[in-house]
């Protein structure tokens, strides 16, 4: 069970993660809004006692000041100028709905707080267990979460992968021992990879690996079939469309044996893609299969605040396309 995190505390102090990482806050504190550009050093010291990296830090700060002047950091949600790179403005930050509350132990769908101390699985998972153990997401899918994901995917704002990974990383620690994990980005079919030039899930997995130290394997899972859009399809039809879309790499069983495989993707919409991928990974001899995404479509009835317009859901957003 994941624990609620005080957003104000996160915003003000940054976070300390399982991997010992401390990162810059994602939303500005009042003091940071007017923070001067500081020279940074590598911290190493030469024999004469002078900081070896000081001049490099000064140069870096000067170069950054020039870049900041020309391209000031902008909020990834709405585009207004903010104090630090990859930082939300207060309006966008406060509109994000963080999925930190009680949830189903199998599919991670939010559960009413009234169920705390009661069953930890939702009705759907009790009726039919999904092929994974835990599918947390950092935030509920809403206008800001959607914009961030779209700008990464179609706007080539690849730096957004780091922002997303920062908010996803603490959920990784709730899934188990980081050292036993293997991050597996949901692969794109080679034609889509060729046309887009990158796989956004792989970029996020790279950043998660960098932040947490969890190992990753981009080639364990292959996408062997290009799939049609899942928009407007029922659950059975969606599952049929993505069935057979994935396969294990030739030596996948050896690479996955005994590991805790964690699928990584940008958006968890219907879950059909994650289920299909997890079923294939489940046949690899892995000890456990989970998944982690940036944003998840959560039924309005399960949201306690920040209710958004689900009609704005776009077919182009479904990463399952
Ligand atoms: Zn904003
Ligand atoms: Zn469930």
Coordinates of C-alpha atoms and ligand atoms in Angstrom, one line a residue:
X1 CA 0.0 0.0 0.0
X2 CA 1.4 3.3 -1.0
X3 CA 1.4 6.3 1.4
X4 CA 0.1 9.7 0.8
X5 CA 2.7 12.3 0.3
X6 CA 2.2 15.9 1.3
X7 CA 2.5 17.9 -1.9
X8 CA 3.7 20.9 -0.1
X9 CA 6.5 19.0 1.4
X10 CA 7.5 17.6 -2.0
X11 CA 7.3 20.9 -3.6
X12 CA 9.4 22.7 -1.0
X13 CA 12.1 20.2 -0.3
X14 CA 12.4 17.9 -3.2
X15 CA 12.3 14.2 -2.5
X16 CA 14.7 11.6 -1.2
X17 CA 14.3 8.3 -3.0
X18 CA 15.1 4.7 -2.3
X19 CA 18.2 5.1 -4.4
X20 CA 19.4 8.0 -2.2
X21 CA 18.7 10.5 -4.8
X22 CA 17.8 14.1 -4.0
X23 CA 16.5 16.2 -6.9
X24 CA 15.5 19.7 -7.5
X25 CA 11.9 20.6 -6.6
X26 CA 9.4 20.5 -9.4
X27 CA 7.5 23.5 -8.3
X28 CA 9.0 26.8 -7.3
X29 CA 9.4 27.9 -3.7
X30 CA 9.0 31.7 -3.3
X31 CA 12.8 32.0 -2.6
X32 CA 13.6 30.1 -5.9
X33 CA 11.7 32.5 -8.0
X34 CA 14.4 35.1 -7.7
X35 CA 17.3 32.7 -7.1
X36 CA 20.5 34.0 -8.8
X37 CA 22.4 31.6 -11.1
X38 CA 25.0 29.9 -9.0
X39 CA 28.3 28.5 -10.3
X40 CA 28.6 24.8 -9.5
X41 CA 31.7 22.8 -9.0
X42 CA 32.5 19.2 -9.3
X43 CA 33.7 19.3 -5.7
X44 CA 37.0 17.7 -6.4
X45 CA 40.1 19.5 -5.1
X46 CA 43.5 19.8 -6.8
X47 CA 46.8 19.3 -4.9
X48 CA 47.2 23.0 -4.3
X49 CA 43.8 23.1 -2.7
X50 CA 42.0 25.0 -5.5
X51 CA 38.7 23.5 -6.5
X52 CA 39.5 21.7 -9.8
X53 CA 36.0 22.1 -11.2
X54 CA 35.5 25.7 -10.2
X55 CA 36.4 27.2 -13.6
X56 CA 34.3 24.6 -15.4
X57 CA 31.4 25.4 -13.1
X58 CA 31.7 29.1 -13.8
X59 CA 31.8 28.5 -17.5
X60 CA 28.8 26.2 -17.3
X61 CA 26.9 28.8 -15.2
X62 CA 27.7 31.5 -17.7
X63 CA 26.6 29.4 -20.6
X64 CA 23.5 28.5 -18.8
X65 CA 22.7 32.2 -18.1
X66 CA 23.0 32.9 -21.9
X67 CA 20.7 29.9 -22.7
X68 CA 18.2 30.9 -20.0
X69 CA 18.1 34.4 -21.4
X70 CA 17.5 33.2 -24.9
X71 CA 15.3 30.2 -23.9
X72 CA 13.9 30.8 -20.4
X73 CA 12.5 27.7 -18.7
X74 CA 8.8 27.2 -19.3
X75 CA 6.2 25.2 -17.4
X76 CA 5.8 21.9 -19.1
X77 CA 2.0 22.1 -18.6
X78 CA 1.1 25.6 -19.8
X79 CA 4.3 27.1 -21.2
X80 CA 4.5 30.2 -19.0
X81 CA 8.0 31.2 -17.9
X82 CA 9.1 29.6 -14.6
X83 CA 12.1 29.9 -12.3
X84 CA 13.7 26.5 -13.0
X85 CA 13.9 24.1 -15.9
X86 CA 11.4 21.2 -15.8
X87 CA 9.3 22.8 -13.1
X88 CA 5.6 23.2 -13.1
X89 CA 4.0 26.6 -12.4
X90 CA 1.9 26.6 -9.2
X91 CA -1.4 26.5 -11.2
X92 CA -0.4 23.4 -13.2
X93 CA 1.2 21.7 -10.2
X94 CA -1.9 22.1 -8.0
X95 CA -4.1 20.8 -10.8
X96 CA -2.2 17.5 -11.0
X97 CA -4.0 14.7 -9.2
X98 CA -1.3 12.5 -7.6
X99 CA -2.2 8.9 -7.2
X100 CA -0.9 8.3 -3.7
X101 CA -4.0 7.1 -1.9
X102 CA -5.2 3.6 -1.1
X103 CA -5.4 1.4 -4.1
X104 CA -6.0 -2.2 -5.3
X105 CA -2.9 -4.3 -4.5
X106 CA -3.1 -5.9 -8.0
X107 CA -4.2 -3.3 -10.5
X108 CA -3.5 -0.1 -8.3
X109 CA -6.8 1.5 -9.1
X110 CA -7.7 4.0 -6.4
X111 CA -10.0 2.5 -3.7
X112 CA -12.2 4.5 -1.4
X113 CA -10.4 5.4 1.8
X114 CA -13.3 3.7 3.6
X115 CA -11.9 0.4 2.5
X116 CA -8.7 0.9 4.4
X117 CA -8.2 -2.0 6.7
X118 CA -10.6 -4.1 4.5
X119 CA -10.0 -5.9 1.2
X120 CA -7.1 -4.5 -0.7
X121 CA -8.2 -5.8 -4.1
X122 CA -10.9 -4.3 -6.3
X123 CA -13.9 -6.3 -7.5
X124 CA -12.5 -6.8 -11.0
X125 CA -9.2 -8.3 -9.7
X126 CA -11.1 -10.5 -7.3
X127 CA -13.1 -11.8 -10.2
X128 CA -10.2 -12.2 -12.6
X129 CA -6.6 -11.6 -11.4
X130 CA -4.6 -9.4 -13.9
X131 CA -1.2 -10.6 -15.1
X132 CA 0.7 -8.1 -13.0
X133 CA 1.2 -7.3 -9.3
X134 CA 0.9 -3.5 -9.0
X135 CA 0.4 -1.0 -11.8
X136 CA 1.0 2.4 -10.1
X137 CA 0.9 5.7 -12.0
X138 CA 2.3 9.0 -10.8
X139 CA -0.8 11.1 -11.7
X140 CA -4.3 10.7 -13.0
X141 CA -4.7 11.4 -16.6
X142 CA -5.9 15.0 -16.9
X143 CA -5.2 18.1 -19.0
X144 CA -1.7 18.8 -17.6
X145 CA -0.6 15.2 -17.5
X146 CA -1.9 14.8 -21.1
X147 CA 0.0 17.9 -22.3
X148 CA 3.3 16.7 -20.8
X149 CA 2.9 13.2 -22.4
X150 CA 1.9 14.7 -25.8
X151 CA 4.8 17.1 -25.8
X152 CA 7.2 14.2 -25.1
X153 CA 5.6 11.9 -27.7
X154 CA 4.8 14.3 -30.6
X155 CA 6.6 17.5 -29.7
X156 CA 9.9 15.8 -29.2
X157 CA 10.3 17.4 -25.8
X158 CA 12.5 14.6 -24.7
X159 CA 13.5 16.4 -21.5
X160 CA 9.9 15.8 -20.3
X161 CA 10.9 12.1 -19.8
X162 CA 13.1 13.2 -16.8
X163 CA 10.3 15.2 -15.3
X164 CA 7.9 12.3 -15.6
X165 CA 10.5 9.8 -14.2
X166 CA 11.0 12.1 -11.2
X167 CA 7.4 11.8 -10.2
X168 CA 7.3 8.1 -11.1
X169 CA 10.4 7.0 -9.2
X170 CA 9.0 6.9 -5.7
X171 CA 6.3 4.5 -6.9
X172 CA 9.0 2.2 -8.1
X173 CA 10.3 1.8 -4.5
X174 CA 6.8 0.7 -3.4
X175 CA 6.9 -2.2 -5.9
X176 CA 9.8 -4.0 -4.2
X177 CA 13.5 -4.3 -4.1
X178 CA 15.0 -2.0 -6.8
X179 CA 18.1 -4.3 -7.2
X180 CA 15.9 -7.3 -8.2
X181 CA 14.0 -5.3 -10.8
X182 CA 14.5 -5.0 -14.5
X183 CA 12.8 -2.0 -16.2
X184 CA 11.2 -3.0 -19.5
X185 CA 9.8 -0.2 -21.6
X186 CA 6.7 -1.1 -23.6
X187 CA 8.2 -1.4 -27.1
X188 CA 6.9 0.3 -30.3
X189 CA 6.6 -1.6 -33.5
X190 CA 9.6 -1.0 -35.7
X191 CA 7.6 1.1 -38.2
X192 CA 6.4 3.4 -35.5
X193 CA 9.8 3.7 -34.0
X194 CA 11.2 4.5 -37.4
X195 CA 8.7 7.2 -38.1
X196 CA 8.9 8.8 -34.6
X197 CA 12.6 8.3 -34.1
X198 CA 12.4 7.4 -30.5
X199 CA 10.3 5.4 -28.0
X200 CA 9.0 7.6 -25.3
X201 CA 8.6 4.7 -22.9
X202 CA 12.3 3.8 -23.4
X203 CA 13.3 7.5 -22.6
X204 CA 11.3 7.4 -19.4
X205 CA 12.8 4.0 -18.5
X206 CA 16.3 5.5 -19.1
X207 CA 15.5 8.3 -16.7
X208 CA 14.0 6.0 -14.1
X209 CA 17.2 3.9 -14.3
X210 CA 19.4 6.9 -13.9
X211 CA 17.4 8.2 -10.9
X212 CA 17.0 4.9 -9.0
X213 CA 19.8 2.7 -10.2
X214 CA 17.3 0.1 -11.3
X215 CA 18.7 -1.9 -14.3
X216 CA 16.8 -1.8 -17.6
X217 CA 16.5 -4.0 -20.6
X218 CA 15.1 -2.3 -23.8
X219 CA 15.2 -5.4 -25.9
X220 CA 13.7 -8.1 -23.6
X221 CA 10.2 -7.5 -25.0
X222 CA 9.6 -7.1 -28.8
X223 CA 6.6 -5.7 -30.6
X224 CA 6.0 -8.1 -33.4
X225 CA 2.7 -6.7 -34.6
X226 CA 1.6 -3.2 -35.4
X227 CA -1.8 -2.7 -33.8
X228 CA -4.8 -0.6 -34.8
X229 CA -6.2 2.2 -32.6
X230 CA -8.0 0.9 -29.5
X231 CA -10.2 4.0 -29.3
X232 CA -13.9 3.3 -28.9
X233 CA -13.4 -0.5 -28.6
X234 CA -14.8 -2.6 -25.8
X235 CA -12.5 -4.5 -23.4
X236 CA -12.8 -7.8 -25.2
X237 CA -12.1 -6.2 -28.6
X238 CA -9.1 -4.3 -27.3
X239 CA -7.6 -7.4 -25.8
X240 CA -8.2 -9.2 -29.1
X241 CA -6.4 -6.4 -31.0
X242 CA -3.3 -6.4 -28.9
X243 CA -3.2 -10.2 -28.4
X244 CA 0.0 -11.5 -30.1
X245 CA 1.5 -8.0 -30.4
X246 CA 4.4 -8.9 -28.2
X247 CA 7.1 -11.5 -27.9
X248 CA 10.1 -12.3 -25.8
X249 CA 13.5 -11.8 -27.2
X250 CA 15.3 -15.0 -28.2
X251 CA 17.3 -15.2 -25.0
X252 CA 14.6 -13.4 -23.0
X253 CA 14.0 -16.3 -20.6
X254 CA 17.7 -16.3 -19.5
X255 CA 17.6 -12.5 -19.1
X256 CA 14.3 -12.4 -17.2
X257 CA 14.7 -15.5 -15.0
X258 CA 14.1 -14.7 -11.3
X259 CA 13.8 -11.0 -11.9
X260 CA 11.1 -8.6 -11.0
X261 CA 10.1 -7.2 -14.4
X262 CA 8.6 -3.7 -14.3
X263 CA 6.9 -2.5 -17.6
X264 CA 7.3 1.2 -18.1
X265 CA 5.0 3.3 -20.3
X266 CA 3.7 6.9 -20.5
X267 CA -0.1 6.5 -20.3
X268 CA -2.2 3.7 -18.8
X269 CA -5.5 4.1 -20.7
X270 CA -7.6 0.9 -20.9
X271 CA -4.7 -1.3 -19.8
X272 CA -5.1 -3.7 -22.8
X273 CA -1.5 -3.1 -23.9
X274 CA -0.1 -3.5 -20.5
X275 CA -2.0 -6.7 -19.9
X276 CA -0.9 -8.1 -23.3
X277 CA 2.8 -7.2 -22.6
X278 CA 2.6 -8.5 -19.0
X279 CA 1.2 -11.9 -20.1
X280 CA 4.2 -12.4 -22.4
X281 CA 6.6 -11.3 -19.6
X282 CA 4.8 -13.7 -17.2
X283 CA 5.8 -16.6 -19.4
X284 CA 9.5 -15.6 -19.2
X285 CA 10.3 -17.3 -15.8
X286 CA 10.4 -13.9 -14.1
X287 CA 9.7 -13.9 -10.4
X288 CA 7.2 -11.0 -10.6
X289 CA 5.7 -8.7 -13.2
X290 CA 4.5 -5.1 -12.4
X291 CA 4.1 -1.9 -14.4
X292 CA 4.6 1.8 -13.8
X293 CA 3.3 4.6 -15.9
X294 CA 3.3 8.4 -15.8
X295 CA -0.5 8.9 -16.0
X296 CA -3.5 6.7 -15.7
X297 CA -7.1 7.2 -16.8
X298 CA -9.1 6.9 -13.6
X299 CA -12.9 6.7 -13.6
X300 CA -14.4 10.0 -12.4
X301 CA -16.2 8.2 -9.6
X302 CA -12.8 7.2 -8.0
X303 CA -11.4 10.7 -8.1
X304 CA -11.8 12.8 -5.0
X305 CA -10.7 16.1 -6.5
X306 CA -9.4 17.8 -9.6
X307 CA -12.2 16.2 -11.7
X308 CA -11.4 16.7 -15.4
X309 CA -13.3 16.3 -18.6
X310 CA -12.9 12.7 -19.9
X311 CA -14.4 13.8 -23.2
X312 CA -11.0 15.4 -23.9
X313 CA -9.4 12.0 -24.1
X314 CA -7.8 11.7 -27.5
X315 CA -7.2 8.6 -29.5
X316 CA -3.7 9.9 -30.2
X317 CA -3.0 9.9 -26.5
X318 CA -3.6 6.2 -26.1
X319 CA -0.1 4.8 -26.0
X320 CA -1.7 1.5 -27.0
X321 CA -2.1 2.8 -30.6
Ligands
LIG1 ZN1 1.8 25.8 -15.9
LIG2 ZN1 -7.7 -4.3 -9.0

